[in-house]
Amino acid sequence: MSTRRRVGLAAAAVAALALTAGCGSSNNQGATPTTDTVQPAGQGTSDYGSSGSAGDGGGYGQAGGDEGKEAAAGPSAGKLGLRQAAALGPLVTDAKGMTLYRFDKDIPEPPKSNCSGACATTWPPVPADGAEAPAGIDKSALGSVARADGTKQLTIGGWPAYRYAKDTKAGDTKGQGVGGTWNALAADGKKANAQKPAEVSVFPHPDLGEILVDGKSRTLYRFNKDSAWPMKFGCNDACLDTWKPAKPADRSQLTGIPEKLITTVTRPDGIRQLAVDCWPVYWFTGDEQPGDINGQGKDGLWFAVSKDGKKITSTPEG
């Protein structure tokens, strides 16, 4: 063999070795993926095996391990919450305000998770134990699914729930839309609606049925001391510190309610206020998140409003 040929073969071998080391070798611990493309468990290798990628997820799992092993379980969700996101509407969070997600490659009926191993490092499964439904989520929507390691994962509307390791603080939604398969969870297990929220819409409340909410998903209330005809405002002065007049709505920005029911009235102090079926409506400062109805039946005078503009006089048990 000629000297030139031996040099050429040696160079090719070095190049092949370098290429192998740069494409997912288990010794390449410093590589960080630039995209979040997650494969279901057992389908090939993953980009999430390096300790330099998903290991900084705010305490929600340790990076590393092979595809066949389950990641360490994350903390309990505690009492879930609903948070109004500007572009997504109400979405589900854990008790600390961390967004919960669903995976399109999972199965809701019967529930099955297709995210384990390195996938579950980046998307830590939410344990079912200790999870409680808030006012805006029907208790029957919560369930569980057994994972390969025997642990129980929380399901919402049948969909297994996950956190995202790159969400590091309450309110983060960095996992939304990742890989085209991950989405924030809505209260019924569906994908959070990635559209501009309506200025008045219908919220399916588990205790009161379909109630009206404003553009921030706050429950709207009627006051018995007001009147629609003749127009009278019974909530004034100190009352307005607790019960805030709802802002007028654009009739083209409604969801689930007839346009004819939405009008605007002018208060004695000049403030313009939303009216439903000619009744002024308010939001309650004691409601903290979508689905709260802490003002319902207050003093026997304040009541949520149905989608046909009528007051709802029923009160939730307990």
Short mmCIF file of C-alpha atoms in Angstrom, two decimals:
data_model
loop_
_atom_site.label_atom_id
_atom_site.label_comp_id
_atom_site.label_asym_id
_atom_site.label_seq_id
_atom_site.Cartn_x
_atom_site.Cartn_y
_atom_site.Cartn_z
CA MET A 1 0.00 0.00 0.00
CA SER A 2 1.36 3.41 -0.94
CA THR A 3 2.22 6.02 1.66
CA ARG A 4 -0.41 8.42 0.17
CA ARG A 5 -3.18 5.76 0.44
CA ARG A 6 -2.28 4.95 4.10
CA VAL A 7 -2.47 8.65 5.05
CA GLY A 8 -5.84 8.99 3.30
CA LEU A 9 -7.38 6.01 5.14
CA ALA A 10 -6.13 7.28 8.50
CA ALA A 11 -7.69 10.69 7.88
CA ALA A 12 -11.04 9.10 6.95
CA ALA A 13 -11.02 7.03 10.16
CA VAL A 14 -10.38 10.12 12.29
CA ALA A 15 -13.24 11.98 10.54
CA ALA A 16 -15.65 9.07 11.08
CA LEU A 17 -14.76 8.91 14.80
CA ALA A 18 -15.33 12.67 15.20
CA LEU A 19 -18.72 12.41 13.46
CA THR A 20 -19.81 9.57 15.77
CA ALA A 21 -18.79 11.52 18.90
CA GLY A 22 -20.84 14.55 17.81
CA CYS A 23 -24.14 12.69 17.09
CA GLY A 24 -25.52 11.45 20.40
CA SER A 25 -22.64 9.49 21.92
CA SER A 26 -23.30 8.74 25.59
CA ASN A 27 -19.95 10.39 26.39
CA ASN A 28 -21.01 13.70 24.83
CA GLN A 29 -22.31 15.20 28.08
CA GLY A 30 -21.93 18.83 27.06
CA ALA A 31 -24.35 18.85 24.12
CA THR A 32 -27.55 20.84 24.47
CA PRO A 33 -30.38 20.35 21.95
CA THR A 34 -31.53 23.40 20.03
CA THR A 35 -35.04 22.05 19.45
CA ASP A 36 -37.48 20.09 21.62
CA THR A 37 -38.47 17.10 19.52
CA VAL A 38 -39.62 14.35 21.89
CA GLN A 39 -40.07 10.75 20.79
CA PRO A 40 -42.50 8.35 22.49
CA ALA A 41 -40.91 5.80 24.79
CA GLY A 42 -38.99 3.02 23.09
CA GLN A 43 -38.75 4.67 19.68
CA GLY A 44 -35.10 5.30 18.95
CA THR A 45 -32.64 7.49 20.77
CA SER A 46 -33.37 10.84 22.36
CA ASP A 47 -31.66 14.22 22.42
CA TYR A 48 -32.45 14.58 26.13
CA GLY A 49 -29.90 12.20 27.62
CA SER A 50 -27.28 14.82 28.46
CA SER A 51 -27.01 16.39 31.88
CA GLY A 52 -26.47 19.75 30.22
CA SER A 53 -29.97 19.98 28.76
CA ALA A 54 -33.02 19.16 30.82
CA GLY A 55 -31.31 19.02 34.19
CA ASP A 56 -31.97 22.70 34.90
CA GLY A 57 -35.73 22.37 35.06
CA GLY A 58 -36.33 24.03 38.40
CA GLY A 59 -36.28 20.81 40.43
CA TYR A 60 -38.67 18.90 38.18
CA GLY A 61 -36.55 15.82 37.41
CA GLN A 62 -32.96 14.80 36.80
CA ALA A 63 -31.50 14.49 33.33
CA GLY A 64 -29.78 11.37 32.10
CA GLY A 65 -30.68 7.70 32.09
CA ASP A 66 -31.54 5.50 29.15
CA GLU A 67 -34.78 5.35 27.22
CA GLY A 68 -36.13 2.31 29.02
CA LYS A 69 -35.99 3.75 32.55
CA GLU A 70 -38.56 5.95 34.21
CA ALA A 71 -37.51 9.41 35.39
CA ALA A 72 -37.95 10.31 39.05
CA ALA A 73 -41.49 11.37 39.90
CA GLY A 74 -42.10 15.10 40.27
CA PRO A 75 -43.72 16.74 43.29
CA SER A 76 -47.43 16.42 43.98
CA ALA A 77 -49.64 18.89 42.13
CA GLY A 78 -51.61 19.75 45.27
CA LYS A 79 -54.71 21.82 44.71
CA LEU A 80 -54.80 22.63 41.01
CA GLY A 81 -55.52 26.12 39.74
CA LEU A 82 -56.77 27.86 36.62
CA ARG A 83 -54.78 30.79 35.30
CA GLN A 84 -55.82 33.20 32.57
CA ALA A 85 -53.09 33.35 29.93
CA ALA A 86 -53.20 36.24 27.47
CA ALA A 87 -53.06 34.10 24.32
CA LEU A 88 -54.36 30.79 25.67
CA GLY A 89 -57.34 31.53 27.88
CA PRO A 90 -57.76 29.58 31.16
CA LEU A 91 -55.12 26.87 31.61
CA VAL A 92 -54.44 24.38 34.39
CA THR A 93 -51.59 24.88 36.87
CA ASP A 94 -50.37 23.03 39.92
CA ALA A 95 -50.61 24.52 43.40
CA LYS A 96 -47.41 26.52 42.80
CA GLY A 97 -48.67 28.03 39.55
CA MET A 98 -46.62 25.81 37.21
CA THR A 99 -48.36 25.12 33.89
CA LEU A 100 -49.52 21.55 33.18
CA TYR A 101 -49.32 20.09 29.67
CA ARG A 102 -50.68 17.25 27.51
CA PHE A 103 -48.95 15.24 24.78
CA ASP A 104 -50.67 14.57 21.44
CA LYS A 105 -49.10 11.10 21.21
CA ASP A 106 -50.75 9.98 24.45
CA ILE A 107 -54.16 8.30 24.47
CA PRO A 108 -57.09 9.54 26.62
CA GLU A 109 -59.53 6.60 26.26
CA PRO A 110 -58.38 4.51 27.99
CA PRO A 111 -55.60 6.74 29.31
CA LYS A 112 -52.07 5.81 28.26
CA SER A 113 -48.81 7.73 28.49
CA ASN A 114 -46.34 7.44 25.63
CA CYS A 115 -43.69 9.62 27.28
CA SER A 116 -41.08 7.89 29.44
CA GLY A 117 -37.31 7.68 29.84
CA ALA A 118 -35.58 10.77 28.51
CA CYS A 119 -38.92 12.21 27.39
CA ALA A 120 -40.18 12.06 30.98
CA THR A 121 -37.04 13.86 32.13
CA THR A 122 -37.93 16.86 30.01
CA TRP A 123 -41.67 16.41 30.64
CA PRO A 124 -41.97 15.11 34.23
CA PRO A 125 -45.26 13.25 34.79
CA VAL A 126 -47.51 14.82 37.43
CA PRO A 127 -48.28 12.35 40.27
CA ALA A 128 -51.96 11.64 40.81
CA ASP A 129 -51.63 11.40 44.59
CA GLY A 130 -52.51 14.62 46.36
CA ALA A 131 -54.09 16.34 43.35
CA GLU A 132 -57.30 18.25 44.09
CA ALA A 133 -59.74 20.04 41.78
CA PRO A 134 -60.32 23.80 42.25
CA ALA A 135 -63.69 25.49 41.85
CA GLY A 136 -63.37 25.76 38.07
CA ILE A 137 -62.55 22.10 37.35
CA ASP A 138 -65.09 19.31 37.67
CA LYS A 139 -63.82 16.73 40.16
CA SER A 140 -64.89 13.97 37.78
CA ALA A 141 -62.38 15.28 35.20
CA LEU A 142 -59.48 14.18 37.41
CA GLY A 143 -58.23 10.61 37.18
CA SER A 144 -55.03 8.59 37.00
CA VAL A 145 -53.13 6.20 34.76
CA ALA A 146 -50.60 3.56 35.78
CA ARG A 147 -47.13 4.11 34.35
CA ALA A 148 -44.59 1.40 33.49
CA ASP A 149 -42.86 1.78 36.87
CA GLY A 150 -46.16 1.34 38.75
CA THR A 151 -46.61 4.99 39.72
CA LYS A 152 -49.93 6.75 39.15
CA GLN A 153 -49.94 9.78 36.86
CA LEU A 154 -52.61 12.46 37.04
CA THR A 155 -55.04 12.65 34.13
CA ILE A 156 -57.37 15.52 33.26
CA GLY A 157 -60.22 14.62 30.96
CA GLY A 158 -58.36 11.36 30.35
CA TRP A 159 -55.14 13.06 29.21
CA PRO A 160 -51.97 12.37 31.23
CA ALA A 161 -50.59 15.60 32.74
CA TYR A 162 -46.97 16.77 32.67
CA ARG A 163 -44.82 19.70 33.72
CA TYR A 164 -42.08 21.10 31.46
CA ALA A 165 -38.51 21.17 32.78
CA LYS A 166 -37.75 24.51 31.10
CA ASP A 167 -40.63 26.26 32.88
CA THR A 168 -38.75 27.64 35.88
CA LYS A 169 -41.30 29.94 37.49
CA ALA A 170 -45.03 30.23 37.98
CA GLY A 171 -46.77 31.49 34.86
CA ASP A 172 -44.19 30.16 32.37
CA THR A 173 -45.66 28.51 29.26
CA LYS A 174 -42.42 27.68 27.43
CA GLY A 175 -43.73 24.19 26.63
CA GLN A 176 -46.69 25.46 24.62
CA GLY A 177 -46.49 24.17 21.05
CA VAL A 178 -43.13 22.40 21.49
CA GLY A 179 -42.61 19.91 18.66
CA GLY A 180 -46.16 20.60 17.52
CA THR A 181 -47.31 17.97 20.02
CA TRP A 182 -47.29 19.61 23.47
CA ASN A 183 -50.02 21.97 24.67
CA ALA A 184 -51.13 23.55 27.92
CA LEU A 185 -54.14 21.80 29.45
CA ALA A 186 -57.59 23.37 29.67
CA ALA A 187 -59.95 22.51 32.53
CA ASP A 188 -61.65 19.72 30.55
CA GLY A 189 -58.44 18.13 29.32
CA LYS A 190 -58.59 19.75 25.91
CA LYS A 191 -55.84 21.97 24.56
CA ALA A 192 -55.85 25.51 25.93
CA ASN A 193 -57.37 27.70 23.24
CA ALA A 194 -54.60 29.60 21.44
CA GLN A 195 -56.87 32.47 20.42
CA LYS A 196 -57.62 35.94 21.65
CA PRO A 197 -60.13 35.54 24.51
CA ALA A 198 -63.64 36.85 23.90
CA GLU A 199 -64.72 39.94 25.81
CA VAL A 200 -67.74 38.01 27.11
CA SER A 201 -67.95 34.24 26.92
CA VAL A 202 -69.54 31.18 28.51
CA PHE A 203 -67.62 29.22 31.15
CA PRO A 204 -68.78 25.64 31.92
CA HIS A 205 -68.78 25.75 35.70
CA PRO A 206 -68.99 22.33 37.40
CA ASP A 207 -71.46 23.57 40.05
CA LEU A 208 -73.47 26.36 38.41
CA GLY A 209 -73.51 25.21 34.78
CA GLU A 210 -72.81 27.64 31.94
CA ILE A 211 -72.05 31.07 33.39
CA LEU A 212 -70.89 34.31 31.80
CA VAL A 213 -67.33 35.56 32.28
CA ASP A 214 -65.48 38.63 31.08
CA GLY A 215 -62.36 38.80 28.90
CA LYS A 216 -60.19 37.78 31.86
CA SER A 217 -62.45 34.79 32.61
CA ARG A 218 -63.82 36.44 35.75
CA THR A 219 -67.34 35.49 36.78
CA LEU A 220 -69.94 38.18 36.06
CA TYR A 221 -72.61 38.95 38.68
CA ARG A 222 -75.95 40.75 38.92
CA PHE A 223 -77.03 42.75 41.98
CA ASN A 224 -80.62 42.49 43.22
CA LYS A 225 -80.67 46.16 44.27
CA ASP A 226 -80.02 47.26 40.69
CA SER A 227 -82.86 47.27 38.21
CA ALA A 228 -83.02 47.08 34.44
CA TRP A 229 -86.21 49.07 33.89
CA PRO A 230 -86.36 51.73 35.05
CA MET A 231 -82.55 51.80 35.16
CA LYS A 232 -81.26 51.99 38.75
CA PHE A 233 -77.81 51.41 40.25
CA GLY A 234 -77.86 50.05 43.81
CA CYS A 235 -74.08 49.50 44.09
CA ASN A 236 -72.30 52.80 44.66
CA ASP A 237 -69.55 54.36 46.76
CA ALA A 238 -67.97 51.77 49.12
CA CYS A 239 -69.81 48.94 47.35
CA LEU A 240 -67.67 49.60 44.27
CA ASP A 241 -64.50 48.82 46.24
CA THR A 242 -65.58 45.17 46.30
CA TRP A 243 -67.80 44.86 43.23
CA LYS A 244 -66.21 46.34 40.10
CA PRO A 245 -68.37 47.42 37.15
CA ALA A 246 -67.52 45.18 34.18
CA LYS A 247 -66.09 46.98 31.16
CA PRO A 248 -68.29 47.35 28.06
CA ALA A 249 -67.81 44.66 25.42
CA ASP A 250 -67.49 44.77 21.65
CA ARG A 251 -70.41 42.76 20.27
CA SER A 252 -68.12 41.25 17.65
CA GLN A 253 -65.99 39.74 20.44
CA LEU A 254 -68.54 37.44 22.09
CA THR A 255 -68.57 33.67 22.43
CA GLY A 256 -71.67 31.65 23.24
CA ILE A 257 -74.01 34.56 23.98
CA PRO A 258 -76.46 36.35 21.64
CA GLU A 259 -75.35 39.86 20.64
CA LYS A 260 -78.79 41.28 21.47
CA LEU A 261 -78.23 40.58 25.18
CA ILE A 262 -75.10 42.72 25.37
CA THR A 263 -75.47 46.49 25.89
CA THR A 264 -73.67 49.34 27.62
CA VAL A 265 -75.11 51.56 30.36
CA THR A 266 -73.77 54.79 31.84
CA ARG A 267 -73.59 55.07 35.61
CA PRO A 268 -74.40 58.29 37.52
CA ASP A 269 -70.66 58.95 37.93
CA GLY A 270 -70.19 58.74 34.15
CA ILE A 271 -68.56 55.30 34.10
CA ARG A 272 -69.75 53.11 31.22
CA GLN A 273 -70.63 49.58 32.31
CA LEU A 274 -71.41 46.28 30.62
CA ALA A 275 -75.04 45.18 30.85
CA VAL A 276 -76.48 41.75 30.12
CA ASP A 277 -80.17 41.67 29.25
CA CYS A 278 -80.20 45.33 30.39
CA TRP A 279 -78.87 44.46 33.86
CA PRO A 280 -75.54 46.04 34.93
CA VAL A 281 -72.97 43.33 35.71
CA TYR A 282 -69.91 43.31 37.96
CA TRP A 283 -66.88 41.19 38.84
CA PHE A 284 -66.01 40.33 42.44
CA THR A 285 -62.63 41.24 43.96
CA GLY A 286 -62.85 38.10 46.10
CA ASP A 287 -62.56 35.86 43.01
CA GLU A 288 -58.91 35.02 42.42
CA GLN A 289 -58.90 32.72 39.37
CA PRO A 290 -61.15 31.54 36.51
CA GLY A 291 -63.99 29.44 37.85
CA ASP A 292 -64.13 31.14 41.26
CA ILE A 293 -67.68 31.97 42.34
CA ASN A 294 -66.97 33.34 45.80
CA GLY A 295 -69.52 36.08 45.19
CA GLN A 296 -72.38 33.69 44.41
CA GLY A 297 -75.31 34.32 46.79
CA LYS A 298 -73.33 36.93 48.73
CA ASP A 299 -75.67 38.62 51.23
CA GLY A 300 -78.52 37.00 49.29
CA LEU A 301 -78.11 39.78 46.68
CA TRP A 302 -75.36 38.82 44.22
CA PHE A 303 -75.74 36.11 41.57
CA ALA A 304 -73.87 34.77 38.57
CA VAL A 305 -75.47 35.18 35.15
CA SER A 306 -76.46 32.39 32.76
CA LYS A 307 -75.77 32.42 29.02
CA ASP A 308 -79.36 33.57 28.39
CA GLY A 309 -78.88 36.59 30.66
CA LYS A 310 -80.78 35.25 33.68
CA LYS A 311 -79.46 35.23 37.23
CA ILE A 312 -78.45 31.86 38.66
CA THR A 313 -79.77 31.48 42.20
CA SER A 314 -78.40 28.02 43.00
CA THR A 315 -75.35 27.78 45.24
CA PRO A 316 -72.69 25.04 45.28
CA GLU A 317 -72.84 22.47 48.05
CA GLY A 318 -70.41 23.12 50.87
#
